[in-house]
Every structure is written in C-alpha cells, then in structure tokens.
Coordinates of C-alpha atoms in Angstrom, one line a residue:
M150 CA 32.1 -11.7 9.7
H151 CA 28.7 -12.0 7.8
K152 CA 29.1 -15.7 7.4
E153 CA 29.6 -16.1 11.2
I154 CA 26.5 -14.1 11.9
V155 CA 24.4 -16.2 9.5
K156 CA 25.9 -19.4 11.1
Q157 CA 25.0 -18.2 14.6
L158 CA 21.4 -17.4 13.4
F159 CA 20.8 -21.0 12.3
K160 CA 23.0 -22.9 14.7
F161 CA 21.3 -25.9 16.2
K162 CA 22.6 -25.9 19.9
K163 CA 23.3 -29.2 21.6
V164 CA 21.2 -28.5 24.6
P165 CA 19.7 -31.4 26.6
V166 CA 15.9 -31.3 26.6
S167 CA 13.9 -32.4 29.6
L168 CA 11.2 -34.8 28.4
E169 CA 9.3 -34.2 31.6
R170 CA 9.2 -30.5 30.9
V171 CA 8.1 -31.0 27.3
I172 CA 5.2 -33.3 28.3
C173 CA 4.1 -31.2 31.3
A174 CA 4.0 -28.0 29.1
A175 CA 1.8 -29.8 26.6
I176 CA -0.5 -31.0 29.4
C177 CA -0.8 -27.6 31.0
T178 CA -2.0 -26.0 27.7
A179 CA -4.1 -28.8 26.3
F180 CA -5.8 -30.4 29.3
P181 CA -8.0 -27.3 30.0
I182 CA -9.1 -27.3 26.4
I183 CA -10.0 -31.0 26.5
L184 CA -11.8 -30.6 29.8
G185 CA -13.8 -27.7 28.3
F186 CA -15.0 -29.8 25.4
L187 CA -15.8 -32.7 27.7
L188 CA -18.0 -30.4 29.8
N189 CA -19.5 -28.8 26.7
R190 CA -17.9 -25.5 27.7
P191 CA -15.2 -25.0 25.1
K192 CA -15.0 -21.2 25.7
Y193 CA -14.2 -21.8 29.3
G194 CA -11.6 -24.4 28.4
M195 CA -9.9 -21.9 26.1
W196 CA -9.9 -19.2 28.8
A197 CA -8.3 -21.7 31.3
S198 CA -5.6 -22.7 28.7
I199 CA -4.3 -19.1 29.0
G200 CA -3.2 -20.1 32.5
G201 CA -1.1 -22.9 30.9
F202 CA 1.6 -20.2 30.0
T203 CA 2.4 -20.3 33.8
Y204 CA 4.4 -23.5 33.2
M205 CA 6.8 -21.7 30.8
Y206 CA 8.4 -20.2 33.9
V207 CA 9.6 -23.5 35.3
A208 CA 13.5 -23.6 35.6
N209 CA 16.0 -25.8 37.3
E210 CA 15.4 -24.1 40.7
P211 CA 14.9 -25.9 44.1
Y212 CA 11.3 -26.9 44.8
A213 CA 11.3 -24.7 47.9
Q214 CA 11.8 -21.7 45.6
R215 CA 9.6 -23.1 42.7
I216 CA 6.5 -23.4 44.9
K217 CA 6.6 -19.7 45.7
K218 CA 7.8 -18.5 42.3
M219 CA 5.2 -20.4 40.3
F220 CA 2.4 -19.4 42.6
L221 CA 3.3 -15.7 42.2
V222 CA 3.6 -16.2 38.4
A223 CA 0.1 -17.8 38.4
I224 CA -1.3 -14.8 40.2
A225 CA 0.6 -12.4 37.8
I226 CA -0.7 -14.2 34.6
T227 CA -4.3 -14.0 36.0
F228 CA -3.9 -10.4 36.9
C229 CA -2.3 -9.3 33.6
S230 CA -5.0 -11.2 31.4
T231 CA -7.8 -9.7 33.5
L232 CA -6.3 -6.2 33.5
G233 CA -6.2 -6.5 29.7
L234 CA -9.9 -7.0 29.6
V235 CA -10.6 -4.1 32.0
L236 CA -8.5 -1.7 29.9
S237 CA -9.7 -2.8 26.5
D238 CA -11.7 0.4 26.1
H239 CA -8.9 2.6 27.6
P240 CA -6.0 2.4 25.1
W241 CA -4.0 5.2 26.6
F242 CA -4.0 3.5 30.0
A243 CA -3.2 0.2 28.3
I244 CA -0.1 1.8 26.6
L245 CA 1.2 3.0 29.9
V246 CA 0.4 -0.3 31.7
V247 CA 2.2 -2.5 29.1
G248 CA 5.4 -0.4 29.7
I249 CA 5.0 -0.8 33.5
I250 CA 4.5 -4.6 33.3
G251 CA 7.6 -4.9 31.0
S252 CA 9.8 -2.7 33.2
V253 CA 8.8 -4.1 36.6
S254 CA 8.9 -7.8 35.7
T255 CA 12.3 -7.4 33.8
F256 CA 13.7 -5.6 36.8
I257 CA 12.5 -8.2 39.4
F258 CA 13.7 -11.1 37.3
G259 CA 17.1 -9.3 36.7
I260 CA 17.9 -8.3 40.3
L261 CA 16.9 -11.7 41.7
S262 CA 18.7 -13.6 38.9
I263 CA 15.5 -15.6 38.2
R264 CA 15.8 -17.7 35.1
G265 CA 12.9 -17.7 32.8
P266 CA 11.1 -15.7 30.1
A267 CA 10.7 -12.7 32.5
A268 CA 8.1 -10.2 31.1
L269 CA 7.3 -12.1 27.9
F270 CA 4.2 -14.1 28.9
F271 CA 2.9 -11.4 31.2
I272 CA 2.9 -9.1 28.2
M273 CA 1.4 -11.8 26.0
T274 CA -1.6 -12.4 28.3
F275 CA -2.2 -8.7 28.8
T276 CA -2.1 -7.8 25.1
M277 CA -4.1 -10.8 24.0
T278 CA -7.0 -9.9 26.1
I279 CA -7.1 -6.2 25.2
G280 CA -8.6 -7.1 21.9
I281 CA -11.4 -9.2 23.4
K282 CA -14.8 -7.4 23.9
M283 CA -16.5 -8.9 26.9
D284 CA -19.4 -7.9 29.1
S285 CA -18.2 -6.5 32.5
S286 CA -20.2 -9.2 34.3
S287 CA -18.2 -11.9 32.6
I288 CA -14.8 -10.6 33.6
P289 CA -14.8 -12.2 37.1
I290 CA -15.7 -15.5 35.6
F291 CA -12.9 -15.2 33.0
A292 CA -10.5 -14.4 35.8
L293 CA -11.5 -17.5 37.8
Y294 CA -11.0 -19.8 34.8
V295 CA -7.6 -18.3 34.0
L296 CA -6.6 -18.6 37.7
A297 CA -7.8 -22.2 37.7
G298 CA -5.6 -23.0 34.6
S299 CA -2.7 -21.1 36.2
L300 CA -3.0 -23.0 39.5
F301 CA -3.2 -26.3 37.6
S302 CA 0.1 -25.4 35.9
W303 CA 1.5 -24.6 39.4
L304 CA 0.5 -28.0 40.7
V305 CA 2.0 -29.8 37.6
S306 CA 5.3 -27.9 38.1
M307 CA 5.6 -29.5 41.6
V308 CA 5.1 -33.1 40.5
G309 CA 8.8 -33.9 40.5
Y310 CA 9.0 -33.0 44.2
F311 CA 7.3 -36.3 45.2
R312 CA 9.8 -38.3 43.2
N313 CA 13.0 -36.4 44.2
P314 CA 12.5 -33.4 46.5
H315 CA 16.1 -32.2 46.2
G316 CA 16.7 -33.1 42.5
P317 CA 17.9 -29.6 41.3
E318 CA 20.3 -29.3 44.3
I319 CA 21.7 -32.8 43.8
K320 CA 22.3 -32.1 40.1
R321 CA 24.2 -28.9 40.9
V322 CA 26.4 -30.6 43.5
N323 CA 27.3 -33.3 41.0
K324 CA 28.3 -30.7 38.5
L325 CA 30.4 -28.9 41.1
Y326 CA 32.5 -32.1 41.9
S327 CA 32.9 -32.7 38.2
N328 CA 34.4 -29.2 37.8
L329 CA 36.7 -29.8 40.8
F330 CA 38.0 -33.0 39.2
Q331 CA 38.7 -31.1 35.9
F332 CA 40.6 -28.4 37.9
A333 CA 42.7 -31.0 39.8
N334 CA 43.4 -32.7 36.5
S335 CA 44.6 -29.4 34.9
I336 CA 47.1 -28.3 37.6
G337 CA 50.5 -28.3 36.1
K338 CA 49.3 -29.0 32.6
T339 CA 47.5 -25.9 31.2
D340 CA 46.7 -22.3 32.0
L341 CA 44.3 -22.4 34.9
T342 CA 42.5 -19.1 34.5
R343 CA 39.4 -20.4 32.7
V344 CA 39.4 -23.7 34.7
K345 CA 39.5 -21.7 38.0
S346 CA 36.7 -19.5 36.8
N347 CA 34.6 -22.5 35.9
V348 CA 35.0 -23.9 39.5
V349 CA 34.3 -20.4 41.1
N350 CA 31.1 -20.1 39.0
S351 CA 30.1 -23.6 39.9
L352 CA 30.7 -22.9 43.6
K353 CA 28.7 -19.7 43.3
D354 CA 25.8 -21.5 41.5
T355 CA 25.8 -24.3 44.1
E356 CA 25.7 -21.8 47.0
E357 CA 22.9 -19.9 45.3
I358 CA 20.7 -22.9 44.7
L359 CA 21.3 -24.1 48.3
T360 CA 20.5 -20.7 49.7
T361 CA 17.2 -20.5 47.7
G362 CA 16.4 -24.1 48.6
Y363 CA 16.9 -23.5 52.3
V364 CA 13.8 -23.7 54.5
K365 CA 14.5 -22.6 58.1
W366 CA 11.5 -24.4 59.7
K367 CA 12.1 -27.7 57.8
I368 CA 14.8 -30.2 58.8
S369 CA 16.0 -32.2 55.8
P370 CA 19.0 -34.6 56.3
V371 CA 19.5 -34.8 52.5
F372 CA 19.7 -31.0 52.2
N373 CA 22.1 -30.9 55.2
R374 CA 24.4 -33.5 53.5
L375 CA 24.3 -31.4 50.3
Y376 CA 25.3 -28.3 52.4
L377 CA 28.2 -30.2 54.0
L378 CA 29.4 -31.4 50.6
N379 CA 29.3 -27.9 49.3
E380 CA 31.3 -26.7 52.3
Y381 CA 34.0 -29.3 51.8
A382 CA 34.1 -28.6 48.1
N383 CA 35.1 -25.1 49.0
K384 CA 37.8 -26.4 51.4
M385 CA 39.1 -28.7 48.7
F386 CA 39.2 -25.9 46.1
L387 CA 41.0 -23.5 48.5
K388 CA 43.5 -26.2 49.4
M389 CA 44.2 -26.9 45.7
L390 CA 44.7 -23.1 45.1
E391 CA 47.5 -23.1 47.7
L392 CA 49.4 -25.7 45.6
D393 CA 52.1 -24.9 43.1
E394 CA 50.3 -24.4 39.8
N395 CA 53.3 -25.6 37.8
N396 CA 53.5 -29.0 39.5
K397 CA 51.1 -31.7 38.3
L398 CA 49.2 -33.5 41.0
P399 CA 50.2 -37.2 41.5
D400 CA 48.3 -39.5 39.3
E401 CA 47.1 -41.5 42.3
I402 CA 45.5 -38.4 43.9
I403 CA 43.9 -37.4 40.6
F404 CA 42.5 -40.9 40.3
I405 CA 40.8 -40.9 43.7
I406 CA 39.3 -37.4 43.0
E407 CA 37.9 -38.8 39.8
E408 CA 36.5 -41.9 41.7
L409 CA 35.0 -39.6 44.3
Q410 CA 33.3 -37.5 41.6
K411 CA 32.0 -40.6 39.8
Q412 CA 30.5 -42.2 42.9
I413 CA 28.7 -39.1 44.2
D414 CA 25.1 -40.4 43.9
L415 CA 22.8 -39.1 46.6
Q416 CA 19.9 -41.1 45.4
S417 CA 21.6 -44.5 46.1
D418 CA 22.4 -46.3 49.4
K419 CA 25.6 -47.6 47.8
K420 CA 28.7 -46.7 49.8
V421 CA 31.4 -44.6 48.3
V422 CA 34.7 -46.4 48.3
I423 CA 38.0 -44.8 47.2
K424 CA 41.6 -45.9 47.5
N425 CA 43.3 -45.1 50.8
I426 CA 46.7 -43.3 50.6
D427 CA 48.7 -43.4 53.8
K428 CA 49.7 -40.2 55.5
G429 CA 53.2 -39.2 54.6
V430 CA 53.3 -40.9 51.1
Y431 CA 52.7 -37.4 49.6
P432 CA 53.5 -35.0 52.5
E433 CA 52.7 -31.8 50.7
Y434 CA 49.2 -33.2 49.8
D435 CA 48.3 -34.6 53.3
K436 CA 45.8 -31.8 54.1
L437 CA 44.1 -32.2 50.6
L438 CA 43.8 -35.9 51.2
E439 CA 42.3 -35.3 54.6
I440 CA 39.6 -33.2 53.0
I441 CA 38.9 -35.8 50.3
Y442 CA 38.5 -38.6 53.0
D443 CA 36.2 -36.3 55.0
I444 CA 34.0 -35.9 51.9
E445 CA 34.0 -39.7 51.6
S446 CA 32.8 -39.9 55.2
I447 CA 30.0 -37.4 54.6
M448 CA 28.8 -39.5 51.7
N449 CA 28.8 -42.7 53.7
I450 CA 27.3 -41.5 57.0
P451 CA 23.7 -42.6 57.5
L452 CA 21.2 -39.7 57.1
E453 CA 19.9 -40.0 60.6
Y454 CA 23.4 -39.0 61.9
I455 CA 23.6 -35.9 59.8
G456 CA 23.5 -32.8 62.0
N457 CA 20.5 -30.4 62.0
S458 CA 22.3 -27.2 63.1
I459 CA 22.7 -25.7 59.6
E460 CA 21.6 -22.1 59.3
I461 CA 21.9 -20.1 56.0
T462 CA 21.7 -16.3 55.9
K463 CA 19.8 -15.1 52.8
P464 CA 20.5 -11.7 51.2
S465 CA 18.2 -8.8 52.2
L466 CA 15.7 -8.1 49.4
P467 CA 15.3 -4.4 50.3
M468 CA 19.1 -4.0 50.1
I469 CA 19.2 -5.7 46.7
I470 CA 16.5 -3.4 45.4
R471 CA 18.2 -0.3 46.8
K472 CA 21.6 -1.2 45.3
S473 CA 20.0 -2.0 41.9
I474 CA 18.0 1.3 41.6
D475 CA 21.1 3.1 40.4
K476 CA 22.0 5.0 37.2
N477 CA 25.0 2.6 36.7
S478 CA 22.9 -0.6 37.2
I479 CA 22.5 -2.4 33.9
V480 CA 19.5 -4.2 35.1
F481 CA 17.8 -1.0 36.1
R482 CA 18.6 0.7 32.8
N483 CA 17.6 -2.3 30.7
S484 CA 14.3 -2.4 32.5
L485 CA 13.6 1.2 31.8
R486 CA 14.6 0.8 28.1
Y487 CA 12.4 -2.3 27.8
G488 CA 9.4 -0.5 29.2
V489 CA 9.8 2.6 27.1
I490 CA 10.2 0.7 23.8
L491 CA 7.2 -1.5 24.6
M492 CA 5.1 1.7 25.1
V493 CA 6.3 2.9 21.7
S494 CA 5.3 -0.4 20.1
A495 CA 1.9 -0.3 21.9
F496 CA 1.3 3.3 20.6
V497 CA 2.1 2.2 17.0
A498 CA -0.1 -0.8 17.4
Y499 CA -3.0 1.4 18.6
K500 CA -2.6 3.8 15.6
L501 CA -2.5 1.1 13.0
D502 CA -5.7 -0.3 11.6
I503 CA -4.5 -4.0 11.4
P504 CA -6.2 -7.0 12.9
K505 CA -4.6 -8.5 16.0
T506 CA -2.2 -5.7 16.6
Y507 CA -1.2 -7.2 19.9
W508 CA 1.4 -9.2 18.0
I509 CA 3.3 -6.0 17.4
V510 CA 3.9 -5.5 21.1
L511 CA 4.5 -9.2 21.7
S512 CA 7.1 -9.4 18.9
C513 CA 8.8 -6.3 20.2
A514 CA 9.0 -7.8 23.7
S515 CA 10.3 -11.1 22.3
V516 CA 13.1 -9.7 20.2
M517 CA 14.2 -7.4 23.1
Y518 CA 14.5 -10.4 25.4
G519 CA 18.2 -10.5 24.3
S520 CA 20.4 -8.3 26.5
T521 CA 22.5 -6.9 23.6
I522 CA 22.0 -5.4 20.2
M523 CA 23.4 -8.6 18.6
T524 CA 21.1 -10.9 20.4
T525 CA 18.2 -8.6 19.6
F526 CA 19.2 -8.6 15.9
H527 CA 19.4 -12.4 15.9
R528 CA 16.0 -12.7 17.5
S529 CA 14.4 -10.3 15.1
I530 CA 15.7 -12.2 12.1
Q531 CA 14.9 -15.6 13.6
R532 CA 11.4 -14.6 14.6
S533 CA 10.7 -13.1 11.1
I534 CA 11.9 -16.2 9.2
G535 CA 10.2 -18.6 11.6
T536 CA 7.0 -16.7 11.3
I537 CA 6.9 -17.0 7.5
F538 CA 7.2 -20.8 7.6
G539 CA 4.9 -20.9 10.7
V540 CA 2.2 -19.1 8.8
G541 CA 2.4 -21.8 6.1
V542 CA 1.9 -24.5 8.8
A543 CA -1.0 -22.5 10.2
M544 CA -2.6 -22.4 6.7
C545 CA -2.3 -26.2 6.4
I546 CA -3.9 -26.7 9.7
G547 CA -6.6 -24.2 8.8
Y548 CA -7.5 -26.1 5.7
L549 CA -8.0 -29.2 7.9
N550 CA -10.6 -27.2 9.9
P551 CA -9.9 -28.9 13.2
Q552 CA -12.9 -29.0 15.6
S553 CA -13.4 -30.0 19.3
Y554 CA -10.7 -32.4 20.5
F555 CA -8.6 -32.1 17.4
I556 CA -7.8 -28.5 18.5
A557 CA -6.3 -29.9 21.7
V558 CA -4.4 -32.6 19.8
F559 CA -2.8 -30.0 17.5
N560 CA -2.2 -27.7 20.5
M561 CA -0.3 -30.5 22.3
I562 CA 1.8 -31.5 19.2
L563 CA 2.8 -27.9 18.5
T564 CA 3.6 -27.2 22.2
I565 CA 5.8 -30.3 22.4
L566 CA 7.7 -29.3 19.3
T567 CA 8.0 -25.7 20.5
E568 CA 9.4 -26.8 23.9
F569 CA 11.8 -29.2 22.3
L570 CA 13.2 -26.6 19.9
I571 CA 13.1 -23.3 21.9
A572 CA 16.5 -23.8 23.5
K573 CA 18.1 -25.3 20.4
N574 CA 17.1 -22.8 17.7
Y575 CA 14.6 -20.0 18.2
A576 CA 13.7 -19.8 14.5
L577 CA 12.7 -23.4 14.3
A578 CA 10.7 -23.0 17.5
T579 CA 8.8 -20.1 16.0
I580 CA 7.7 -22.2 13.1
F581 CA 5.5 -24.2 15.6
F582 CA 4.8 -21.4 18.1
T583 CA 3.2 -19.3 15.4
P584 CA 0.5 -21.8 14.2
N585 CA -0.2 -22.7 17.9
A586 CA -0.9 -19.1 18.7
I587 CA -3.1 -18.6 15.6
L588 CA -5.0 -21.8 16.4
I589 CA -5.8 -20.6 19.9
A590 CA -6.7 -17.1 18.6
E591 CA -9.0 -18.5 16.0
A592 CA -10.7 -21.0 18.4
S593 CA -11.4 -18.1 20.8
S594 CA -12.9 -15.8 18.2
N595 CA -14.8 -16.1 14.9
A596 CA -13.9 -12.6 13.8
Y597 CA -11.1 -13.6 11.5
T598 CA -10.4 -16.5 9.2
T599 CA -7.2 -18.5 9.4
A600 CA -5.9 -16.6 6.3
N601 CA -6.7 -13.2 7.9
L602 CA -5.0 -14.2 11.2
A603 CA -1.9 -15.5 9.4
S604 CA -1.4 -12.5 7.2
A605 CA -2.1 -10.1 10.1
R606 CA 0.4 -11.9 12.3
M607 CA 3.1 -11.8 9.6
I608 CA 2.7 -8.0 9.1
N609 CA 2.6 -7.4 12.9
I610 CA 5.7 -9.5 13.5
V611 CA 7.8 -7.5 11.1
I612 CA 6.6 -4.2 12.5
G613 CA 7.1 -5.3 16.2
S614 CA 10.6 -6.8 15.5
A615 CA 11.6 -3.6 13.7
I616 CA 10.5 -1.4 16.6
G617 CA 12.4 -3.6 19.1
L618 CA 15.6 -3.7 17.0
I619 CA 15.6 0.0 16.2
G620 CA 14.7 1.0 19.8
T621 CA 17.5 -1.2 21.2
Y622 CA 20.0 0.2 18.8
L623 CA 19.1 3.8 19.5
I624 CA 18.8 3.6 23.3
G625 CA 21.2 0.8 24.3
R626 CA 23.9 0.3 21.8
K627 CA 26.7 1.8 24.0
S628 CA 24.9 1.7 27.4
A629 CA 27.0 -1.0 29.0
S630 CA 30.5 -0.1 27.6
S631 CA 30.3 3.5 28.9
R632 CA 29.6 2.2 32.5
L633 CA 32.3 -0.5 32.8
N634 CA 34.9 1.7 34.5
G635 CA 32.4 3.1 37.0
L636 CA 31.1 -0.3 37.9
M637 CA 34.7 -1.7 38.2
V638 CA 35.7 1.2 40.5
K639 CA 32.6 0.5 42.7
T640 CA 33.5 -3.2 42.9
L641 CA 37.1 -2.3 43.9
H642 CA 35.9 0.1 46.6
G643 CA 33.6 -2.6 48.0
Q644 CA 36.3 -5.2 48.1
A645 CA 38.7 -2.8 49.9
K646 CA 36.0 -2.2 52.6
M647 CA 35.4 -5.9 52.9
I648 CA 39.2 -6.6 53.4
F649 CA 39.4 -3.9 56.0
A650 CA 36.4 -5.2 57.9
L651 CA 37.8 -8.8 57.8
G652 CA 41.2 -7.7 59.2
K653 CA 40.1 -5.1 61.8
S654 CA 38.6 -6.1 65.1
G655 CA 35.2 -4.5 65.9
E656 CA 34.0 -4.6 62.3
E657 CA 32.4 -8.1 62.5
K658 CA 28.9 -6.8 62.5
N659 CA 29.4 -5.2 59.0
I660 CA 30.9 -8.3 57.3
N661 CA 27.6 -9.9 56.2
I662 CA 26.3 -6.6 54.8
L663 CA 29.6 -5.9 53.0
K664 CA 29.6 -9.5 51.6
Q665 CA 26.2 -9.0 50.0
K666 CA 27.2 -5.6 48.7
I667 CA 30.3 -6.8 46.9
E668 CA 28.3 -9.7 45.4
I669 CA 25.7 -7.2 44.0
D670 CA 28.4 -4.8 42.8
F671 CA 30.3 -7.6 41.0
D672 CA 27.1 -9.0 39.4
N673 CA 26.4 -5.5 38.0
F674 CA 29.9 -5.2 36.6
N675 CA 29.9 -8.8 35.2
L676 CA 26.5 -8.2 33.5
A677 CA 27.7 -4.9 32.0
Y678 CA 30.8 -6.7 30.7
N679 CA 28.8 -9.5 29.1
T680 CA 26.4 -6.9 27.6
A681 CA 29.2 -4.8 26.2
L682 CA 30.6 -7.8 24.3
G683 CA 27.4 -7.8 22.1
E684 CA 27.2 -4.0 21.6
I685 CA 27.7 -2.4 18.2
P686 CA 30.3 -0.9 17.9
N687 CA 32.6 -2.2 20.7
D688 CA 36.3 -2.0 21.5
E689 CA 37.1 -5.7 21.1
K690 CA 40.7 -5.3 22.1
K691 CA 39.9 -3.5 25.3
L692 CA 37.2 -6.0 26.2
E693 CA 39.5 -8.9 25.5
M694 CA 42.1 -7.4 27.8
M695 CA 39.5 -6.8 30.5
W696 CA 38.4 -10.5 30.6
P697 CA 41.1 -11.5 33.2
I698 CA 40.1 -8.5 35.4
V699 CA 36.4 -9.7 35.4
Y700 CA 37.4 -13.2 36.5
G701 CA 40.1 -11.9 38.9
L702 CA 37.5 -9.8 40.7
E703 CA 35.2 -12.8 40.8
R704 CA 37.9 -15.0 42.4
I705 CA 38.7 -12.4 45.0
N706 CA 35.0 -12.1 45.8
Y707 CA 35.0 -15.8 46.3
L708 CA 38.1 -15.8 48.6
L709 CA 36.7 -12.9 50.7
A710 CA 33.4 -14.8 51.1
Q711 CA 35.4 -17.9 52.4
C712 CA 37.4 -15.6 54.7
S713 CA 34.1 -14.2 56.1
A714 CA 32.9 -17.8 56.9
S715 CA 36.2 -18.6 58.7
E716 CA 36.7 -18.0 62.4
E717 CA 40.2 -16.6 61.8
K718 CA 39.1 -14.0 59.2
I719 CA 42.3 -12.1 58.0
N720 CA 45.0 -12.3 60.6
I721 CA 47.7 -9.8 59.5
S722 CA 49.3 -6.6 61.0
N723 CA 47.5 -3.3 60.8
K724 CA 50.4 -2.0 58.5
Q725 CA 49.9 -4.8 56.0
L726 CA 46.1 -4.4 56.1
E727 CA 46.3 -0.7 55.5
Y728 CA 48.8 -1.3 52.6
I729 CA 46.4 -3.7 50.9
V730 CA 43.5 -1.2 51.2
F731 CA 45.9 1.6 49.9
V732 CA 46.7 -0.6 46.8
Y733 CA 43.0 -1.1 46.2
E734 CA 42.2 2.6 46.5
S735 CA 45.1 3.4 44.1
M736 CA 43.7 1.0 41.5
A737 CA 40.3 2.5 41.8
N738 CA 41.5 6.1 41.6
N739 CA 43.7 5.4 38.5
I740 CA 40.8 3.8 36.7
E741 CA 38.4 6.6 37.6
L742 CA 40.8 9.3 36.6
G743 CA 42.2 7.5 33.6
T744 CA 45.8 8.0 34.9
K745 CA 48.8 5.6 34.7
M746 CA 49.1 3.3 37.7
D747 CA 52.2 2.0 39.5
Y748 CA 52.4 -1.7 40.3
R749 CA 52.7 -2.2 44.1
E750 CA 53.4 -5.8 45.0
I751 CA 51.7 -7.1 48.1
E752 CA 53.8 -9.4 50.3
I753 CA 52.4 -12.9 50.5
S754 CA 51.0 -13.3 54.1
N755 CA 50.4 -16.6 55.9
G756 CA 46.7 -17.6 55.9
I757 CA 45.8 -15.5 52.9
E758 CA 48.3 -16.6 50.3
S759 CA 45.7 -17.2 47.6
L760 CA 44.1 -13.8 48.2
C761 CA 47.5 -11.9 48.0
K762 CA 48.4 -13.8 44.8
E763 CA 45.0 -12.9 43.2
I764 CA 45.3 -9.2 44.2
N765 CA 48.8 -9.0 42.7
S766 CA 47.5 -10.7 39.5
L767 CA 44.6 -8.2 39.4
Q768 CA 47.1 -5.3 39.6
E769 CA 49.0 -6.8 36.7
Y770 CA 45.9 -7.0 34.5
I771 CA 44.8 -3.5 35.4
F772 CA 48.3 -2.2 34.8
R773 CA 48.3 -3.6 31.3
I774 CA 45.0 -2.1 30.3
N775 CA 45.5 1.3 32.0
N776 CA 49.1 2.1 31.0

C-alpha cells in the first residue's frame, strides 16, 4: 500500500506534450519582459508578463469556444491582479475576496466542465499584487499593462486557428472512430462493458466539443461534415449494440471498419476507398454495412455539396446553474469547501510575520486542486519536495545575478521546462516553477534577496500545503460517499421521466429539457463516484460493485439521447411504458429506503431492444449491491 502511494507520487506519466503549447507559453511570459527592456521600461514589462498567465488556460477546446473563454480569462486575470492592489491596505476584505474568487471560479469551471487550472492563476495574480505597495494613481497604468499582456496571450492562443480552424474537433472525431473500431474488434472476444463505456464516453466528448464549437451564424462545410460523421458514428454504434455480443464480427467487416478508421483524414483531399461487400453476403450485417458505406460517402463528397441545415441546441446556462446549486451537488460543495479553506489560509498568512506570505494561499489553492483527499495528499508532498529542489535552482540562478535580457531568457527556459513536465509529474514541474516565480518576484522588487525569497517560499509552501491537506481531510473526506445513493436516486427518477416523455404523446415539448436534466444529474453522480474512490476511508468493495451501475446509467443516458433525436421516439404500448417507469421507481425507492429489491424483467420490445437490455442489466447490478 505505502509502496504504491510512493510509486504514484513519482510516476512519470506518458502524456503527449504539445510543442506549440510549450513554445507559446514561453513567448507569452517572456515577450513582455523583453519588450520592456527594449523600450527601457523594465517595470512595465514585468507588469505585462503577469498577463502571460492567461495562456495557461488553453485546452483542447474548439476555437469558437476558446476565443470567448480566453478573452474572459484575460479580463479576469486583469481584474484579480488590480483588485489585489486596491485591497492591499484592507486585509480583512482581501481574506473574504480570495475565498469568493476561489469558490466562484471553481464552481463555474466545474458546472461547465471547462478544462484548465480553474481558480489557481486568478488566486495567484490576486495574492501576488496584495503585497505590492503602489501609489493609487499608478494602479490604472498597472491594469492597462496587465490587460495588454493578457490580450497578447489571448491572441497567441488563437494562432492555430489560421492553420487548422477545426483542429480540436477533427482530433476528437478521429479518436471516436478509433474507439468504434476497437469495439467492433472486441465483439465476441472479451467482456464489452469497458469497451462500450469507452465508446459512450468518446461519443459524449465528441458531441460536447461539436456543441461548444457550433456557431449559429457561421456556415462551415468542414464542421457540417464533422457533425454528419458524428451522427453516423452514433448510428453505427447503435447498430453494433443490436448484434449478438457472443458472435464475433466477420473478419472482412472488421477489416473495412479498420480501413475506414485509418483513412479518416479531414485535412487531405485524398478519397477514402474501402472494400465493397455485396448485399446478402452477410445478411445479418447488411444494415451495418449500409451505415459504413454512408460514412465513406460523407468523407468523399466535395465540401461544396455538404448541407448547411445543421442546427444544434445548446444547454441552458441558467438551468445548469440552478441544478448545480444543490446540497447534493459535488461541484457546489467542493466550491464552498475550496473558498472556506482558502480564507483560512489567507487569515493565517495575514497573521504570520513572514516575507511573501501570498505563497501560503497559493500553495493551499494548488494542493486543493485535486478533487479527493488522496490527490490533495499527493500534490502536497510533490509540491513540498519539488520546492526544496526548486529553491536550490533559484539559489544557483541568484548567484549568476541575471540582468536585463537574461531575466527573459531564464524565464523562457524555466517556463518551457514547466510546461513540458506539468502533466507528466507535478513534483518535477515544481522544481522549475519555483525558481521562475522567485525570479519574477525578485525582478519586480528589491525588498528581498534571492536567499530571503527562497527561504520564505519554502516555509510558506509547507504551511500552505498543510492547511490545504488538513482542511480537505476535515471537511471533505467523506463528502462524496455519503451522497452517492441520493444522486443515484435522482438520476433514476430523471431517466424514468425521460422514458415516459419519449413514449407518451403530447410530452414532446419537455424532451429537450429532460434530456439536459438527466445529463446534469448523471454528471453529478459520476463526479461523486470518482471523488469517492479517492476518499479516506472508503468502502472499496461497495464502490467496486457500483462501477457497473455508473456505466449502466451512462449507457442508458446515451440511448435515451439517441431516442430523443429519432422521429419514432419510443413506440410501445402504454402498459409496457408504465411497467418500465414502475421498475425505475421501484429501484429508486429501494435504494432510497435501503430495502431489498425484487428483480422485474422487462420484456424486450421492438425498436428499443438495446434500452430494454441495459435496463435489465442495471436491475441486476443494483440487485447485487442492494440485497
């Protein structure tokens, strides 16, 4: 157990690193410094370099989303750093504000599933500037330079758009077809539970990236082709779900699916060519082959002939917020916890007479970035070890006494190393992040020597990490586990309502709203489950038995979403519909009351065979864990 924890702490993950991202991050932080020295205004260059932290929020999202997200991040970085200056003489307000910044940004990033460092760099820029004493007349000038640096990072983040406007979406569609091939190749060979879940997750991710990348007023033939490929990927998966899981697909069909997956290259004019299998050779697979050849046609049709009538409905933001402000919402509770512990760390930092106490708050925020007590523990250890070595690197750089352009050179080198290592191993990244932060702090102020800054940072890191770790343990160690049943019940009730709406005439107007609700309910349940896995202590046996339930609910969500997009919806008798809803309500009541449940098999109905099978499987999983 202890060896495994140590192994996880120092594991070097095999994560691909984007060279473009590494170089752009270095440019965003170093270019303002270089420009400042060129114009003989080094102080202004250092101020503008704060805006370089904006680039840290770049993820693999569509450019249509990135342009809005990064602009808002640029404004937020400017606002937080300026607010820190304004509140530098009002510590009690600053303590309250740091908690609000932490809570609000964590909540927004959580409910919108935005990838990135969430509150971390907002808190960094706010706390860094609290310690700077500046004349009130200089604050607007400071804000303008930070804004200029932030907007520069915003522009740099959009450079890839001019080379490949739909790069992130294309990458996701390629991955989707790769997962579909793996699923086809696994039928009749291995247990399909995990492979199915991989495809469902991939379909969900692809739909999400296409939804966020959709621009109503802009007609893009490439995007429309991607949308059609996603639509037919769903059809292909649904058709494969209807096949007998015990019978292996013919090698000839597996081969053409593999060829299709290999040849999907939306950046090439080369035609996709796959082997033609005559109708009737494999009668039970004729419909699947028809879908495969439709996909081939979509890939080969000239862009000018792709239709422009695509319309995507996006989830309502007010509804997402309303559904997430709930006592059982893990995102909501984590956001509150994050803010409260940050305020405690800010209070401790204010009371301690140590130089550069903002590192206490920043370290606390950083170690709490993990969603569970185990990830928080890992981060605190990694950050502490990395800082010790990082301080040594900072001392070496300090002895060299870099001036003017050499500060920018060291800044670029350290930023490149940090970006390269941050996803692979946090401890190694901290070794280079630490001297970089000390370098900027020393270049901005002559109040402390390198030795003073290094020793102060080491002490503050330990204090901040300890506060984050203890706070997470006391407040959140069993938060998710205690809510799993309630969130599961909520998801079951939502799916029952969705099934009723899909099968009952006159309920069509509620379908889109219910679809969004069950997605939010499941996301809350899934997040709670993943969080519970890392809690101390946890019921490992129960969580292991619950895993098939999580993925069963996810697959049912997917099938219901596909039914809602179909014109036929659920075409069964009222008696059968009411029985399915009754089965759902029985499962929910048994879980809520903790009573034994009876297994009630649902008859397989034409048109919804996969859905009926999944509901029966879900009953079996819940029956095992509840009886």
